[in-house]
Amino acid sequence: MDFMPDAGLAAFREEVREFLRQNLPADLAGDLIGGLRTSRERFQRWQAILNSKGWGAPYWPKDHGGPGLSVMQRLVFDEEYVAAGAPPLDGFAQNLLGPVLNTFGTPEQKAEHRPHILSGTRLWCQGFSEPGSGSDLASLRTRAELDGDHYVVNGQKVWTSYAHVSDWIFLLVRTDAESKHAGISFLMVDMQTPGITVRPIVSIDDCHHLNEVFFDNVRVPVANRIGNEGDGWKLTKFLLNNEHAFTAELPRLKRYLKTLCKLAATLRADGSALIEQESFALKLARCEAELNALGILVSRVAGLEGDHSPAAHALGSMLKVRGTELQQRMTELLVDALGDRGAIAYPEAESANAAESLPGEEFARGLAAEMFFRRASTIYGGASEVQRGIIAKMLFQL
Ligand SMILES: Cc1cc2nc3c(=O)[nH]c(=O)nc-3n(C[C@H](O)[C@H](O)[C@H](O)COP(=O)(O)OP(=O)(O)OC[C@H]3O[C@@H](n4cnc5c(N)ncnc54)[C@H](O)[C@@H]3O)c2cc1C
């Protein structure tokens, strides 16, 4: 897909490209593979560089401290950012909490948290899912009981990405046991508060991204609640309905395609380039065709910015389903293309040598772990079955 319908957009693409060329330190490039958060030191070093350009929160509007990019500009930014291999942003802070804080937060809450998000000095995680409450999120049971000017929080969250390296968590809690959706509230909690225990879950890629988080009489100031008591579900719907055009993760898919083309041209199987094998060439061609089709759908959804109709909602779900299925197929093909080299392990993101390439196998680094991690892409951010249910309901009134 070519995001160049006008000269202004082309100039913006060049500006982003040039900024990354000039400012992305060589030792930070390449961190994006694996879907990992990079180490705190590396993340903060890069975030400071981005912030000095006014891109500390590249997707935020101007009056919230962002550059005020249009949807098309944001898609271009993403594409160049991922293509350059720049370190992942704190998506939880920027894309999930950020719009809620900016829209519904009090002036005090904004003043307290925004500067830290822009400078990267406060990392965030998302405490929504619980054992037994994933797709049916509104059944959550972690409770918050009022005690003076504090809530006392008790319960458990699960699958909490990066809780072990985060400073704060935004949390859904039950403040009213009697009503389901209207009994949920939205809290921001300092991870250093006494009574919070984080336990690791090691995933199939042999990495530690995920955690269980336990709350045992955790005292949280009422001032840390966003919105009114019982507004948590309304804020969650706002949070989850944001940014439909981005759910396909098109830039990541384009990066996979580029690597696949590189491998197809350079790798040798039985003395021939992989691309000469008809079965591989067919699979690659199919991925490319599907990627192009997805690109057209993304531009269609981007044109619906601000449209909260059922059709726009359904298109976002379609992008999520198609994009994540393609992620899985393309990463499988990448590992296939590597043959024996596909089995190379991924170094822990936090380890000292995380950014170093493995001897002689630079192009293979992390691809197997990426393939394993992306098995979860059809689960996190709303499982495919649930997305299909949304499409059926919104588009076909089923
Ligand atoms: C890698 C990863 C990272 C994650 N990070 C976070 C995080 O940072 N914070 C956080 O809060 N959560 C996180 N999650 C949790 C994620 O949001 C949930 O796993 C997801 O919502 C599914 O919930 P569940 O695991 O409880 O499965 P369930 O909801 O129990 O679903 C089990 C199966 O039943 C199907 N199913 C459920 N309901 C329906 C339905 N109505 N119709 C048809 N089929 C249905 C599902 O599609 C699935 O196949 C993460 C998950 C993963 C895998």
Coordinates of C-alpha atoms and ligand atoms in Angstrom, one line a residue:
M1 CA 0.0 0.0 0.0
D2 CA 1.3 3.4 -0.9
F3 CA 0.5 6.1 1.7
M4 CA 1.3 9.0 -0.6
P5 CA -1.9 10.5 -1.8
D6 CA -0.5 14.0 -1.3
A7 CA 2.8 15.9 -1.3
G8 CA 2.3 16.9 2.4
L9 CA 2.2 13.2 3.4
A10 CA 5.3 12.4 1.3
A11 CA 7.1 15.3 3.0
F12 CA 6.1 14.1 6.4
R13 CA 7.3 10.6 5.5
E14 CA 10.7 12.0 4.5
E15 CA 10.8 14.0 7.8
V16 CA 10.2 10.9 9.9
R17 CA 12.7 8.8 7.8
E18 CA 15.4 11.5 8.1
F19 CA 14.8 11.9 11.8
L20 CA 15.2 8.2 12.4
R21 CA 18.3 8.1 10.1
Q22 CA 19.9 10.9 12.0
N23 CA 18.8 10.1 15.6
L24 CA 18.2 6.4 16.1
P25 CA 21.4 5.1 17.7
A26 CA 22.7 2.0 15.9
D27 CA 22.7 0.0 19.2
L28 CA 19.0 0.6 19.7
A29 CA 17.8 -0.3 16.2
G30 CA 16.4 -3.8 15.8
D31 CA 14.7 -4.0 19.2
L32 CA 11.3 -4.3 17.7
I33 CA 11.5 -7.9 16.8
G34 CA 9.9 -10.2 19.4
G35 CA 7.2 -7.7 20.3
L36 CA 9.2 -7.0 23.4
R37 CA 9.6 -4.0 25.6
T38 CA 13.3 -3.2 25.6
S39 CA 15.3 -2.6 28.8
R40 CA 14.4 0.5 30.9
E41 CA 17.7 2.2 30.2
R42 CA 17.4 1.7 26.4
F43 CA 13.7 2.7 26.4
Q44 CA 14.3 5.8 28.3
R45 CA 17.4 6.8 26.3
W46 CA 15.3 6.5 23.1
Q47 CA 12.2 8.2 24.6
A48 CA 14.3 11.2 25.5
I49 CA 15.4 11.6 21.9
L50 CA 11.8 11.2 20.6
N51 CA 10.5 13.7 23.2
S52 CA 13.1 16.3 22.3
K53 CA 11.6 16.3 18.8
G54 CA 8.0 16.6 20.2
W55 CA 7.2 13.0 19.4
G56 CA 7.2 11.7 23.0
A57 CA 3.6 10.7 22.5
P58 CA 3.4 10.6 18.7
Y59 CA -0.3 9.7 18.5
W60 CA -1.6 12.3 20.9
P61 CA -3.3 15.6 19.9
K62 CA -1.4 18.8 20.3
D63 CA -3.3 20.1 23.3
H64 CA -2.4 16.9 25.2
G65 CA 1.3 17.2 24.5
G66 CA 1.6 15.3 21.2
P67 CA 2.4 16.5 17.7
G68 CA -1.3 16.4 16.5
L69 CA -0.8 14.0 13.6
S70 CA -3.7 13.0 11.3
V71 CA -4.5 9.3 11.1
M72 CA -2.7 9.0 7.8
Q73 CA 0.4 10.7 9.3
R74 CA 0.3 8.3 12.2
L75 CA 0.1 5.3 9.9
V76 CA 3.1 6.8 8.0
F77 CA 5.0 7.4 11.3
D78 CA 4.3 3.8 12.4
E79 CA 5.5 2.4 9.1
E80 CA 8.8 4.3 9.1
Y81 CA 9.3 3.7 12.8
V82 CA 8.9 -0.1 12.5
A83 CA 10.9 -0.3 9.2
A84 CA 13.8 1.4 11.0
G85 CA 13.6 -1.1 13.9
A86 CA 13.2 1.7 16.5
P87 CA 12.4 0.4 20.1
P88 CA 8.8 -0.2 20.9
L89 CA 6.9 2.7 22.6
D90 CA 5.1 2.1 25.8
G91 CA 1.8 1.2 24.1
F92 CA 0.0 0.7 27.4
A93 CA 0.7 4.3 28.4
Q94 CA 0.4 5.9 25.0
N95 CA -2.4 4.1 23.3
L96 CA -4.6 2.7 26.1
L97 CA -4.2 4.8 29.2
G98 CA -3.3 8.0 27.4
P99 CA -6.5 8.7 25.6
V100 CA -8.5 7.9 28.7
L101 CA -6.4 10.1 30.9
N102 CA -6.4 12.9 28.4
T103 CA -10.2 12.8 27.9
F104 CA -11.6 11.9 31.3
G105 CA -8.7 12.6 33.8
T106 CA -8.8 15.6 36.2
P107 CA -6.3 18.4 35.7
E108 CA -4.3 17.1 38.7
Q109 CA -4.2 13.6 37.2
K110 CA -3.0 14.9 33.8
A111 CA -0.4 17.1 35.5
E112 CA 0.8 14.2 37.6
H113 CA 1.1 11.5 34.8
R114 CA 1.5 13.2 31.4
P115 CA 5.1 14.5 31.9
H116 CA 6.2 11.0 32.9
I117 CA 4.6 9.3 29.9
L118 CA 6.2 11.8 27.6
S119 CA 9.7 11.5 29.1
G120 CA 9.3 7.7 29.6
T121 CA 10.2 7.9 33.3
R122 CA 7.0 6.0 34.3
L123 CA 6.3 2.7 32.6
W124 CA 2.7 1.3 32.7
C125 CA 0.9 -2.0 32.5
Q126 CA -2.7 -3.0 32.1
G127 CA -4.6 -4.9 34.8
F128 CA -7.8 -5.9 33.2
S129 CA -7.9 -9.7 32.7
E130 CA -8.5 -12.1 35.7
P131 CA -8.6 -15.8 36.0
G132 CA -12.1 -16.5 34.6
S133 CA -12.6 -13.0 33.3
G134 CA -10.9 -12.4 29.9
S135 CA -13.4 -12.2 27.0
D136 CA -16.2 -11.7 29.5
L137 CA -14.3 -8.9 31.2
A138 CA -17.3 -7.4 32.9
S139 CA -17.4 -10.5 35.2
L140 CA -14.2 -9.4 36.9
R141 CA -14.1 -9.8 40.7
T142 CA -11.1 -7.8 42.0
R143 CA -12.9 -5.6 44.5
A144 CA -12.2 -2.1 45.8
E145 CA -13.9 -1.1 49.0
L146 CA -14.0 2.5 50.2
D147 CA -12.2 3.3 53.4
G148 CA -12.1 7.1 54.0
D149 CA -10.3 8.7 51.1
H150 CA -8.8 5.4 50.0
Y151 CA -10.0 2.2 48.3
V152 CA -8.8 -1.1 49.7
V153 CA -8.1 -3.4 46.7
N154 CA -8.2 -7.2 47.0
G155 CA -8.0 -9.8 44.1
Q156 CA -5.9 -11.1 41.3
K157 CA -5.0 -10.1 37.7
V158 CA -3.5 -12.4 35.1
W159 CA -1.6 -12.2 31.8
T160 CA -0.4 -8.7 32.9
S161 CA 2.3 -7.9 30.3
Y162 CA 5.4 -6.2 31.8
A163 CA 4.0 -5.9 35.3
H164 CA 7.4 -6.9 36.6
V165 CA 9.1 -3.9 35.0
S166 CA 6.3 -1.3 35.3
D167 CA 6.0 1.6 37.7
W168 CA 2.2 2.0 37.5
I169 CA -0.8 -0.2 36.6
F170 CA -4.2 0.9 35.3
L171 CA -6.8 -1.4 36.8
L172 CA -10.4 -2.4 36.5
V173 CA -11.9 -3.1 39.9
R174 CA -15.4 -3.9 41.2
T175 CA -16.7 -1.1 43.4
D176 CA -20.3 -2.5 43.4
A177 CA -21.0 -6.2 43.7
E178 CA -24.7 -5.8 42.9
S179 CA -24.4 -4.5 39.3
K180 CA -22.2 -6.0 36.6
H181 CA -21.1 -3.3 34.1
A182 CA -22.1 -0.4 36.3
G183 CA -20.2 -1.8 39.2
I184 CA -16.7 -1.4 37.7
S185 CA -14.3 1.5 38.3
F186 CA -11.0 2.5 36.7
L187 CA -8.0 3.1 39.1
M188 CA -4.4 4.1 38.6
V189 CA -2.1 2.3 41.1
D190 CA 1.6 2.8 41.9
M191 CA 3.2 -0.7 41.7
Q192 CA 5.3 0.1 44.8
T193 CA 2.2 0.2 47.0
P194 CA 2.4 -2.3 49.8
G195 CA 0.4 -5.5 49.2
I196 CA 1.1 -6.0 45.5
T197 CA 2.9 -9.2 44.5
V198 CA 4.0 -10.0 40.9
R199 CA 4.6 -13.5 39.8
P200 CA 6.2 -14.4 36.4
I201 CA 4.6 -16.5 33.7
V202 CA 7.1 -17.6 31.1
S203 CA 5.5 -18.0 27.7
I204 CA 6.1 -20.4 24.8
D205 CA 8.8 -18.1 23.3
D206 CA 10.8 -18.8 26.5
C207 CA 10.6 -15.1 27.5
H208 CA 9.1 -13.4 30.6
H209 CA 6.6 -10.8 29.4
L210 CA 3.6 -12.0 31.3
N211 CA 2.7 -12.1 35.0
E212 CA 0.1 -12.7 37.6
V213 CA -0.5 -9.8 39.9
F214 CA -2.0 -10.2 43.4
F215 CA -3.6 -7.4 45.4
D216 CA -3.7 -7.9 49.2
N217 CA -5.3 -5.0 51.0
V218 CA -3.7 -2.5 48.7
R219 CA -4.6 1.1 49.7
V220 CA -5.2 3.3 46.7
P221 CA -6.2 7.0 47.0
V222 CA -9.7 7.8 45.7
A223 CA -7.9 10.6 43.8
N224 CA -6.4 7.9 41.6
R225 CA -9.8 6.9 40.1
I226 CA -10.5 8.2 36.6
G227 CA -14.1 9.2 36.0
N228 CA -16.8 8.6 38.6
E229 CA -17.3 5.4 40.6
G230 CA -19.0 2.9 38.2
D231 CA -17.6 4.6 35.1
G232 CA -15.0 1.9 34.5
W233 CA -16.9 0.1 31.8
K234 CA -17.7 3.2 29.9
L235 CA -14.0 4.1 29.9
T236 CA -13.0 0.6 28.9
K237 CA -15.2 0.7 25.9
F238 CA -13.7 4.1 24.9
L239 CA -10.2 2.6 25.4
L240 CA -10.9 -0.5 23.4
N241 CA -12.7 1.2 20.6
N242 CA -9.8 3.6 19.9
E243 CA -7.6 3.3 16.8
H244 CA -9.4 0.7 14.7
A245 CA -7.0 1.4 11.7
F246 CA -4.0 0.2 13.8
T247 CA -5.3 -3.2 14.9
A248 CA -3.9 -4.9 11.8
E249 CA -0.3 -3.9 12.7
L250 CA 0.4 -3.3 9.0
P251 CA 4.0 -2.0 9.5
R252 CA 5.0 -5.1 11.4
L253 CA 3.6 -7.3 8.5
K254 CA 5.5 -5.2 6.0
R255 CA 8.7 -5.8 7.9
Y256 CA 8.1 -9.5 7.9
L257 CA 7.5 -9.4 4.1
K258 CA 10.8 -7.6 3.6
T259 CA 12.7 -10.1 5.7
L260 CA 10.9 -13.0 3.8
C261 CA 12.0 -11.5 0.5
K262 CA 15.5 -11.1 1.7
L263 CA 15.6 -14.8 2.9
A264 CA 14.0 -16.0 -0.3
A265 CA 16.7 -14.4 -2.4
T266 CA 19.7 -15.2 -0.3
L267 CA 19.1 -18.5 1.4
R268 CA 20.1 -21.7 -0.4
A269 CA 18.2 -25.0 -0.2
D270 CA 19.7 -27.8 -2.3
G271 CA 21.9 -25.3 -4.1
S272 CA 19.1 -23.1 -5.3
A273 CA 17.6 -19.9 -4.0
L274 CA 14.5 -20.5 -2.0
I275 CA 12.4 -18.3 -4.3
E276 CA 13.0 -20.8 -7.1
Q277 CA 11.0 -23.4 -5.2
E278 CA 7.5 -23.2 -6.5
S279 CA 5.7 -24.1 -3.2
F280 CA 7.7 -21.4 -1.3
A281 CA 7.2 -18.8 -4.0
L282 CA 3.5 -19.5 -4.0
K283 CA 3.2 -19.0 -0.2
L284 CA 5.2 -15.8 -0.4
A285 CA 3.1 -14.5 -3.2
R286 CA -0.1 -15.3 -1.3
C287 CA 1.2 -13.4 1.8
E288 CA 2.1 -10.4 -0.3
A289 CA -1.3 -10.4 -2.0
E290 CA -3.1 -10.6 1.3
L291 CA -0.9 -7.9 2.8
N292 CA -1.8 -5.6 -0.1
A293 CA -5.5 -6.3 0.4
L294 CA -5.2 -5.6 4.1
G295 CA -3.4 -2.3 3.3
I296 CA -6.5 -1.2 1.2
L297 CA -8.8 -2.1 4.1
V298 CA -6.6 -0.2 6.5
S299 CA -6.8 3.0 4.4
R300 CA -10.6 2.5 4.2
V301 CA -10.8 2.3 8.0
A302 CA -8.4 5.3 8.4
G303 CA -10.8 7.3 6.4
L304 CA -13.5 6.6 9.1
E305 CA -11.7 8.4 11.9
G306 CA -14.2 9.6 14.5
D307 CA -16.9 7.3 13.0
H308 CA -18.4 5.2 15.9
S309 CA -20.9 3.4 13.8
P310 CA -21.4 -0.4 14.0
A311 CA -19.8 -0.7 10.5
A312 CA -16.6 1.1 11.6
H313 CA -16.5 -1.0 14.7
A314 CA -16.9 -4.2 12.7
L315 CA -14.1 -3.1 10.2
G316 CA -11.7 -2.7 13.2
S317 CA -12.5 -6.3 14.2
M318 CA -12.0 -7.5 10.6
L319 CA -8.6 -5.9 10.6
K320 CA -7.7 -7.5 13.9
V321 CA -8.7 -11.0 12.7
R322 CA -7.0 -10.7 9.2
G323 CA -3.9 -9.0 10.5
T324 CA -3.2 -11.4 13.3
E325 CA -3.9 -14.5 11.1
L326 CA -1.4 -13.1 8.6
Q327 CA 1.1 -12.4 11.4
Q328 CA 1.0 -16.0 12.3
R329 CA 1.3 -17.3 8.8
M330 CA 4.1 -15.0 7.9
T331 CA 6.2 -15.7 11.0
E332 CA 5.7 -19.5 10.4
L333 CA 6.9 -19.0 6.8
L334 CA 9.9 -17.0 8.1
V335 CA 10.9 -19.9 10.4
D336 CA 10.3 -22.4 7.5
A337 CA 12.6 -20.3 5.3
L338 CA 15.4 -20.4 7.9
G339 CA 15.4 -24.2 8.1
D340 CA 17.7 -25.4 10.8
R341 CA 18.7 -21.8 11.6
G342 CA 15.0 -21.2 12.6
A343 CA 15.7 -22.9 15.9
I344 CA 18.0 -20.1 17.2
A345 CA 16.8 -18.9 20.6
Y346 CA 16.0 -15.4 21.5
P347 CA 18.1 -13.7 24.2
E348 CA 16.2 -12.2 27.2
A349 CA 15.3 -8.6 26.5
E350 CA 16.7 -7.5 29.8
S351 CA 20.0 -9.3 29.4
A352 CA 23.2 -7.4 28.8
N353 CA 23.7 -9.0 25.3
A354 CA 20.1 -8.6 24.1
A355 CA 21.0 -6.3 21.3
E356 CA 24.0 -8.3 20.1
S357 CA 23.6 -10.6 17.1
L358 CA 24.3 -14.2 17.4
P359 CA 27.5 -15.3 15.7
G360 CA 27.0 -15.8 12.0
E361 CA 23.2 -15.9 12.2
E362 CA 22.3 -12.3 12.4
F363 CA 19.3 -12.5 10.2
A364 CA 17.8 -15.4 12.1
R365 CA 17.9 -13.7 15.5
G366 CA 14.6 -13.8 17.3
L367 CA 12.5 -15.0 14.4
A368 CA 11.6 -18.4 16.1
A369 CA 10.7 -16.6 19.3
E370 CA 8.6 -14.1 17.3
M371 CA 6.8 -16.9 15.6
F372 CA 6.0 -18.5 19.0
F373 CA 5.0 -15.2 20.6
R374 CA 2.6 -14.3 17.7
R375 CA 0.6 -17.5 18.4
A376 CA -1.0 -15.4 21.1
S377 CA -1.9 -12.5 18.7
T378 CA -5.2 -14.1 18.0
I379 CA -5.9 -14.1 21.7
Y380 CA -4.6 -10.8 23.2
G381 CA -6.4 -7.6 22.4
G382 CA -9.7 -9.5 21.9
A383 CA -9.7 -13.2 20.8
S384 CA -10.6 -13.9 17.1
E385 CA -13.8 -15.8 18.0
V386 CA -15.0 -12.7 19.9
Q387 CA -14.0 -10.4 17.1
R388 CA -16.0 -12.6 14.7
G389 CA -19.0 -12.4 17.1
I390 CA -18.7 -8.6 16.9
I391 CA -18.6 -8.6 13.1
A392 CA -21.7 -10.9 13.0
K393 CA -23.5 -8.6 15.4
M394 CA -22.5 -5.3 14.0
L395 CA -22.7 -6.0 10.3
F396 CA -25.3 -8.8 10.0
Q397 CA -27.4 -8.2 13.2
L398 CA -26.9 -11.9 14.1
Ligands
LIG1 C1 0.4 -12.6 25.3 C2 -0.8 -12.1 26.0 C3 -0.6 -10.8 26.6 C4 -1.7 -10.3 27.3 N1 -1.5 -9.1 28.0 C5 -2.5 -8.6 28.8 C6 -2.3 -7.5 29.6 O1 -1.3 -6.8 29.6 N2 -3.4 -7.1 30.4 C7 -4.5 -7.7 30.5 O2 -5.4 -7.3 31.2 N3 -4.7 -8.9 29.8 C8 -3.8 -9.3 28.9 N4 -4.0 -10.5 28.2 C9 -5.2 -11.3 28.4 C10 -6.1 -11.3 27.2 O3 -6.8 -10.0 27.1 C11 -7.1 -12.5 27.3 O4 -6.3 -13.6 27.3 C12 -8.1 -12.5 26.3 O5 -9.0 -11.4 26.5 C13 -8.9 -13.8 26.3 O6 -9.4 -14.1 27.6 P1 -9.1 -15.5 28.3 O7 -7.6 -15.8 28.2 O8 -9.6 -15.4 29.7 O9 -9.8 -16.6 27.5 P2 -11.4 -16.9 27.5 O10 -12.2 -15.6 27.4 O11 -11.7 -17.8 28.6 O12 -11.6 -17.6 26.1 C14 -11.3 -19.0 25.9 C15 -11.7 -19.4 24.5 O13 -13.2 -19.2 24.4 C16 -13.4 -18.3 23.3 N5 -14.6 -17.5 23.6 C17 -14.8 -16.7 24.8 N6 -15.9 -16.0 24.7 C18 -16.5 -16.3 23.5 C19 -17.6 -15.9 22.8 N7 -18.5 -15.0 23.4 N8 -17.9 -16.4 21.6 C20 -17.1 -17.3 21.0 N9 -15.9 -17.7 21.6 C21 -15.6 -17.3 22.8 C22 -12.2 -17.5 23.1 O14 -12.1 -17.0 21.8 C23 -11.1 -18.5 23.4 O15 -10.8 -19.3 22.3 C24 -2.9 -11.0 27.5 C25 -3.0 -12.3 26.8 C26 -2.0 -12.8 26.1 C27 -2.1 -14.2 25.5

